[in-house]
Amino acid sequence: MQFSIQKDYLVRSVQEVMKAVSSRTTIPILTGIKLVVTDDGVILTGSDSDISIQSFIPKEEAGDEIVEIKSTGSVVLQAKYFSEIVKKLPKNTVDIEVGENLLTKIKSGKSEFNLNGLNAEDYPHLPKLEEHQTIKVRGDLLRNIIKQTVYAVSSSENRPILTGVNWKITNNELICTATDSHRLSQRKSVVQSDFNLDGYNANIVIPGKSLNELSKIIDDMEEMIDVVITDNQVLFRTKHIQFFSRLLEGNYPDTTKLIPTDMKTIIQVNSRELLQAIDRASLLAREGNNNVVKLEIIDSNTVEITSNSPEIGKVTDEVVCNKIEGEELKISFSAKYMLDTLRVSEGSDVEISFTGAMRPFVITNTNDNSILQLVLPVRTY
């Protein structure tokens, strides 16, 4: 195996597949990156068994030669060293050649490295998915869906199913839900397909860790992304990247029962102003008290945000609201949960609907019902 490649393309692909490589794997060969050179280009693969990422570098693109292939073949190179080497090579072109006993020569300008390679035949094969139904999601939409839901997954392994985001597809509607039992975020959107989606249903749970890594890869993508779902795997595919993730096993809880409908108090407020007031109040919130702040309606268009820490002091802040309807209210909640929620809210104004001081409250965007978030209050007496 021997080829020359533009350094920028190689560095980018290595960085993409490195997101799936773990140093804590029980399968030694998975600490490496698999390189396969074909007549069409170079394929790099990284995996930790849960996530697998494959990045393809074409021989040429838009008439420009990216890879000069002298001979095809494959090898697995230690990811830790290979990634650092290619990043620090001095020239724009990298020459890679695999010799006897898989000894791999990496050369750029006057710099030359020799790495011991492993047999690519020993590297686990990626899943082969049957594509009966492939849905399509725009890159920027998928990025927003992940941002607006994955923050609410559980970090505790006591209930593993809650460490993932529930994706439900019915016909062409996608509903993504995440909860850690203290808060919930749900995002609805419309998906596309080359197939007729009438009658199509899917109900899967994707690990939050997988979605976080996927979000980094599609950070600046606007193109359509194919999503292929099977019983135990999901594949996200772009022009040059395939991102596989295992699915979590088990039934996701029915969260529809958590969302209240009998609203007694409704507040419409600028999300940025409320966020900043809660952020200031949380500066003095006592950590041992779960970073609790209090919200109280003090007149027809103003809420008061307070936090009290006997050892440190007290803070009082006021926020003028666009509208306040319904009963008087005094409620306590985790500043962290509320700040997380407001940070991912799209739009300048939010509507917060309360059913009482000890019942979950709902946050929605004033002019958009595609995202709904729920936070449980904190008992302070």
Coordinates of C-alpha atoms in Angstrom, one line a residue:
M1 CA 0.0 0.0 0.0
Q2 CA 1.4 3.3 -1.0
F3 CA -0.2 6.8 -1.6
S4 CA 0.4 10.5 -1.4
I5 CA -2.3 12.8 0.1
Q6 CA -3.0 16.4 0.8
K7 CA -2.3 17.0 4.5
D8 CA -5.4 19.1 5.2
Y9 CA -7.8 16.3 4.0
L10 CA -5.9 13.7 6.0
V11 CA -5.8 15.8 9.2
R12 CA -9.6 16.5 9.0
S13 CA -10.5 12.8 8.4
V14 CA -8.2 11.7 11.3
Q15 CA -9.8 14.2 13.6
E16 CA -13.3 13.0 12.6
V17 CA -12.7 9.3 13.2
M18 CA -10.7 10.0 16.4
K19 CA -14.0 10.9 18.0
A20 CA -14.9 7.2 18.1
V21 CA -11.5 5.9 19.4
S22 CA -11.2 5.1 23.1
S23 CA -8.0 4.3 25.0
R24 CA -10.1 2.3 27.5
T25 CA -11.4 -0.4 25.1
T26 CA -11.0 -4.1 25.9
I27 CA -10.2 -4.8 22.2
P28 CA -6.6 -3.7 21.7
I29 CA -6.9 -3.1 17.9
L30 CA -9.7 -0.5 18.5
T31 CA -7.0 1.8 19.9
G32 CA -6.0 2.2 16.2
I33 CA -7.3 3.8 13.1
K34 CA -7.9 1.6 10.1
L35 CA -6.7 2.9 6.7
V36 CA -8.0 1.3 3.5
V37 CA -6.7 2.5 0.2
T38 CA -8.9 1.7 -2.8
D39 CA -8.8 2.8 -6.5
D40 CA -11.3 5.5 -5.5
G41 CA -9.6 7.0 -2.5
V42 CA -8.8 6.5 1.2
I43 CA -11.2 5.2 3.9
L44 CA -10.4 5.9 7.6
T45 CA -12.3 4.1 10.4
G46 CA -12.3 4.6 14.1
S47 CA -14.5 2.7 16.6
D48 CA -15.0 1.9 20.3
S49 CA -17.7 -0.8 19.6
D50 CA -20.5 1.7 20.6
I51 CA -19.7 4.3 18.1
S52 CA -18.0 3.8 14.7
I53 CA -17.0 6.6 12.3
Q54 CA -15.9 6.1 8.7
S55 CA -14.5 9.0 6.7
F56 CA -13.9 8.8 3.0
I57 CA -11.3 11.0 1.2
P58 CA -11.9 10.8 -2.6
K59 CA -9.2 10.5 -5.1
E60 CA -10.2 13.8 -6.6
E61 CA -12.9 16.5 -6.0
A62 CA -14.0 19.3 -8.2
G63 CA -11.2 18.5 -10.6
D64 CA -8.5 18.7 -7.9
E65 CA -6.3 15.7 -7.1
I66 CA -6.4 14.9 -3.4
V67 CA -4.9 11.5 -3.3
E68 CA -2.3 9.9 -5.7
I69 CA -2.7 6.2 -5.3
K70 CA 0.4 4.1 -6.2
S71 CA -0.9 0.8 -4.7
T72 CA -4.0 -0.3 -2.7
G73 CA -4.1 -2.1 0.6
S74 CA -4.9 -1.6 4.3
V75 CA -3.3 -1.2 7.7
V76 CA -4.3 -0.3 11.3
L77 CA -2.1 2.4 13.0
Q78 CA -2.1 3.5 16.6
A79 CA -4.5 6.4 16.7
K80 CA -2.7 8.2 19.5
Y81 CA 0.5 8.5 17.6
F82 CA -0.8 8.7 14.0
S83 CA -3.1 11.6 14.9
E84 CA -0.3 13.6 16.5
I85 CA 2.1 12.8 13.7
V86 CA -0.1 13.9 10.8
K87 CA -1.1 17.1 12.6
K88 CA 2.6 18.2 13.0
L89 CA 4.0 17.2 9.6
P90 CA 5.8 20.2 8.0
K91 CA 4.5 20.1 4.3
N92 CA 1.2 20.1 2.5
T93 CA 1.7 16.6 1.1
V94 CA 2.0 13.4 3.0
D95 CA 3.5 10.2 1.6
I96 CA 2.5 6.9 3.3
E97 CA 3.9 3.5 2.4
V98 CA 3.3 0.1 4.1
G99 CA 6.3 -2.3 3.8
E100 CA 7.2 -5.7 5.2
N101 CA 5.6 -6.7 8.5
L102 CA 3.2 -3.8 8.1
L103 CA 5.9 -1.3 9.0
T104 CA 4.4 2.0 7.9
K105 CA 6.6 4.9 6.6
I106 CA 5.0 8.4 7.0
K107 CA 6.9 11.1 5.2
S108 CA 6.5 14.8 4.6
G109 CA 9.3 17.1 3.6
K110 CA 12.4 16.2 5.6
S111 CA 10.4 14.5 8.3
E112 CA 10.0 10.7 8.3
F113 CA 8.2 8.5 10.9
N114 CA 8.1 4.7 11.0
L115 CA 5.1 3.2 12.8
N116 CA 4.4 -0.5 13.5
G117 CA 1.1 -1.4 11.9
L118 CA -1.5 -4.0 12.6
N119 CA -3.4 -6.3 10.3
A120 CA -6.6 -4.6 9.1
E121 CA -8.3 -8.0 8.7
D122 CA -8.4 -8.2 12.6
Y123 CA -10.3 -5.0 12.8
P124 CA -14.0 -5.5 13.5
H125 CA -16.3 -5.0 10.5
L126 CA -18.8 -2.2 10.5
P127 CA -22.5 -3.2 10.6
K128 CA -24.2 -3.7 7.2
L129 CA -27.6 -2.0 7.5
E130 CA -30.6 -2.8 5.3
E131 CA -32.0 0.4 4.1
H132 CA -35.7 -0.2 3.8
Q133 CA -36.5 3.3 5.0
T134 CA -34.0 6.2 5.1
I135 CA -35.1 9.5 6.4
K136 CA -33.3 12.8 5.7
V137 CA -32.6 15.6 8.1
R138 CA -30.9 18.9 7.2
G139 CA -27.5 19.3 8.9
D140 CA -28.4 22.5 10.7
L141 CA -31.7 21.1 11.9
L142 CA -30.1 17.9 13.2
R143 CA -27.5 20.1 15.1
N144 CA -30.3 22.1 16.7
I145 CA -32.3 18.9 17.6
I146 CA -29.3 17.5 19.4
K147 CA -28.4 20.8 21.2
Q148 CA -32.0 21.3 22.4
T149 CA -32.5 17.7 23.7
V150 CA -29.2 16.1 24.7
Y151 CA -28.5 18.4 27.6
A152 CA -31.5 16.9 29.5
V153 CA -30.3 13.2 29.3
S154 CA -29.4 11.6 32.6
S155 CA -25.7 11.2 33.6
S156 CA -26.6 8.4 36.0
E157 CA -26.3 4.7 35.0
N158 CA -29.0 3.8 37.5
R159 CA -31.5 4.0 34.6
P160 CA -29.4 3.5 31.5
I161 CA -32.4 4.2 29.1
L162 CA -32.5 7.8 30.4
T163 CA -28.9 8.4 29.3
G164 CA -30.2 8.5 25.7
V165 CA -32.6 10.6 23.6
N166 CA -35.8 8.9 22.5
W167 CA -36.5 9.4 18.7
K168 CA -40.0 8.6 17.6
I169 CA -40.9 8.8 14.0
T170 CA -44.5 8.6 12.8
N171 CA -45.1 9.2 9.1
N172 CA -42.9 12.2 8.5
E173 CA -42.9 13.7 12.0
L174 CA -39.8 13.2 14.3
I175 CA -40.3 13.7 18.1
C176 CA -37.1 13.7 20.1
T177 CA -37.4 13.6 23.9
A178 CA -34.8 13.6 26.7
T179 CA -35.3 13.5 30.5
D180 CA -33.3 12.8 33.6
S181 CA -36.5 12.7 35.8
H182 CA -35.9 16.3 37.0
R183 CA -36.3 18.0 33.6
L184 CA -37.5 17.2 30.1
S185 CA -36.9 18.6 26.7
Q186 CA -38.8 17.7 23.6
R187 CA -38.3 18.8 20.0
K188 CA -40.6 18.1 17.1
S189 CA -39.7 18.5 13.4
V190 CA -40.6 17.3 10.0
V191 CA -38.3 14.8 8.2
Q192 CA -38.0 13.9 4.5
S193 CA -37.4 10.7 2.6
D194 CA -37.0 9.3 -0.9
F195 CA -39.6 6.7 0.3
N196 CA -43.2 7.2 1.1
L197 CA -43.3 7.6 4.8
D198 CA -47.0 7.2 5.2
G199 CA -47.5 4.5 7.9
Y200 CA -43.8 4.5 8.8
N201 CA -43.0 4.2 12.5
A202 CA -39.8 4.0 14.5
N203 CA -39.1 4.2 18.2
I204 CA -35.4 4.2 19.2
V205 CA -33.2 5.5 22.0
I206 CA -29.8 7.0 20.9
P207 CA -27.1 7.3 23.5
G208 CA -26.5 11.0 24.5
K209 CA -22.7 10.4 24.1
S210 CA -23.2 9.4 20.5
L211 CA -25.3 12.4 19.7
N212 CA -22.7 14.8 21.3
E213 CA -19.9 13.3 19.1
L214 CA -22.1 13.5 16.0
S215 CA -22.9 17.1 16.7
K216 CA -19.2 18.0 16.6
I217 CA -18.8 16.3 13.3
I218 CA -21.7 18.0 11.6
D219 CA -20.9 21.3 13.2
D220 CA -20.8 23.4 10.0
M221 CA -22.8 21.1 7.7
E222 CA -25.9 22.4 5.9
E223 CA -26.4 19.4 3.6
M224 CA -29.0 16.7 4.0
I225 CA -28.0 13.8 6.2
D226 CA -29.4 10.3 5.7
V227 CA -30.6 8.5 8.8
V228 CA -30.8 4.7 8.6
I229 CA -32.5 2.9 11.5
T230 CA -32.4 -0.8 12.4
D231 CA -33.3 -2.8 15.5
N232 CA -29.9 -2.1 17.3
Q233 CA -28.0 0.4 15.2
V234 CA -28.5 3.9 13.7
L235 CA -26.4 5.3 10.8
F236 CA -26.0 9.0 10.0
R237 CA -24.5 9.4 6.6
T238 CA -23.2 12.4 4.7
K239 CA -21.3 12.6 1.5
H240 CA -18.0 11.5 3.0
I241 CA -18.8 10.4 6.5
Q242 CA -20.7 7.4 8.0
F243 CA -21.4 7.6 11.7
F244 CA -22.7 4.4 13.3
S245 CA -24.1 4.2 16.9
R246 CA -25.5 1.3 18.8
L247 CA -29.0 1.9 20.3
L248 CA -29.9 1.6 23.9
E249 CA -32.1 -1.4 24.8
G250 CA -35.3 -1.1 26.7
N251 CA -38.5 0.8 26.7
Y252 CA -38.3 4.6 27.1
P253 CA -40.9 5.8 29.6
D254 CA -44.1 7.4 28.4
T255 CA -43.4 11.1 29.1
T256 CA -46.7 12.4 27.7
K257 CA -48.2 12.0 31.2
L258 CA -45.6 14.3 32.7
I259 CA -46.6 17.3 30.6
P260 CA -49.3 19.3 32.5
T261 CA -52.3 20.8 30.6
D262 CA -54.2 22.7 33.4
M263 CA -52.2 25.9 33.5
K264 CA -53.0 28.3 36.3
T265 CA -50.3 31.0 35.7
I266 CA -48.7 32.0 32.5
I267 CA -45.7 34.4 32.1
Q268 CA -44.3 35.7 28.9
V269 CA -40.8 37.2 29.2
N270 CA -37.7 37.9 27.3
S271 CA -35.6 34.8 27.6
R272 CA -32.2 36.6 27.7
E273 CA -33.3 39.0 30.5
L274 CA -34.7 36.1 32.6
L275 CA -31.5 34.1 32.0
Q276 CA -29.3 36.9 33.1
A277 CA -31.3 37.5 36.2
I278 CA -31.2 33.8 37.2
D279 CA -27.5 33.7 36.4
R280 CA -26.8 36.6 38.7
A281 CA -29.0 35.1 41.5
S282 CA -27.2 31.8 41.2
L283 CA -23.9 33.4 42.1
L284 CA -24.9 33.3 45.7
A285 CA -27.0 30.2 45.6
R286 CA -25.7 27.7 48.1
E287 CA -24.3 24.5 46.4
G288 CA -25.6 22.4 49.2
N289 CA -29.1 23.7 48.5
N290 CA -28.9 22.4 44.9
N291 CA -28.3 25.9 43.5
V292 CA -31.9 27.0 44.2
V293 CA -33.4 30.3 43.2
K294 CA -36.9 31.6 43.8
L295 CA -39.3 33.3 41.4
E296 CA -42.2 35.3 42.7
I297 CA -44.8 37.4 40.9
I298 CA -44.8 40.8 42.7
D299 CA -47.2 42.8 40.5
S300 CA -49.1 42.7 37.2
N301 CA -46.0 42.7 35.0
T302 CA -42.9 42.0 37.2
V303 CA -41.3 38.9 38.7
E304 CA -38.7 38.9 41.5
I305 CA -35.8 36.5 41.4
T306 CA -34.1 35.9 44.7
S307 CA -31.5 33.6 46.2
N308 CA -30.4 33.3 49.8
S309 CA -27.3 31.7 51.3
P310 CA -27.0 32.3 55.1
E311 CA -23.2 32.0 55.0
I312 CA -22.7 34.3 52.0
G313 CA -25.6 36.7 51.6
K314 CA -28.8 37.4 49.6
V315 CA -29.5 38.6 46.1
T316 CA -32.7 40.2 44.7
D317 CA -33.4 40.9 41.1
E318 CA -36.5 42.0 39.1
V319 CA -37.5 41.2 35.6
V320 CA -40.3 43.1 33.7
C321 CA -42.5 40.6 31.8
N322 CA -44.4 41.1 28.5
K323 CA -47.5 39.5 30.1
I324 CA -48.6 37.8 33.3
E325 CA -51.9 35.9 33.5
G326 CA -53.6 33.9 36.2
E327 CA -52.9 33.2 39.9
E328 CA -50.2 34.7 42.1
L329 CA -47.1 32.4 42.3
K330 CA -44.0 31.8 44.3
I331 CA -41.8 28.9 43.2
S332 CA -38.3 27.6 43.7
F333 CA -36.2 25.7 41.1
S334 CA -32.7 24.7 40.3
A335 CA -30.8 27.6 38.7
K336 CA -28.7 25.2 36.6
Y337 CA -31.7 23.4 35.1
M338 CA -33.4 26.7 34.3
L339 CA -30.2 28.2 32.8
D340 CA -29.7 25.1 30.6
T341 CA -33.2 25.3 29.4
L342 CA -33.1 29.0 28.5
R343 CA -29.7 28.7 26.8
V344 CA -31.1 26.3 24.2
S345 CA -34.4 28.2 23.7
E346 CA -34.7 29.6 20.2
G347 CA -36.3 33.1 19.9
S348 CA -36.2 36.1 22.1
D349 CA -39.4 35.5 24.2
V350 CA -40.5 32.4 26.1
E351 CA -43.8 31.5 27.7
I352 CA -43.6 29.8 31.1
S353 CA -46.8 28.0 32.2
F354 CA -47.3 26.9 35.8
T355 CA -49.8 24.6 37.5
G356 CA -48.8 25.3 41.0
A357 CA -45.8 25.8 43.3
M358 CA -45.0 22.0 43.5
R359 CA -46.0 20.9 40.0
P360 CA -43.7 20.8 36.9
F361 CA -43.7 23.9 34.8
V362 CA -43.5 24.1 31.0
I363 CA -41.3 26.5 28.9
T364 CA -42.1 27.1 25.3
N365 CA -41.1 29.6 22.7
T366 CA -43.8 32.3 22.3
N367 CA -44.0 32.0 18.5
D368 CA -42.9 28.3 18.0
N369 CA -44.4 25.2 19.5
S370 CA -41.8 22.8 18.0
I371 CA -39.8 22.8 21.3
L372 CA -41.2 22.2 24.7
Q373 CA -39.2 22.0 28.0
L374 CA -40.2 21.0 31.4
V375 CA -38.6 21.6 34.8
L376 CA -39.5 20.2 38.2
P377 CA -39.6 22.7 41.1
V378 CA -37.6 22.3 44.3
R379 CA -39.3 22.0 47.7
T380 CA -37.7 24.6 50.0
Y381 CA -39.7 24.1 53.2

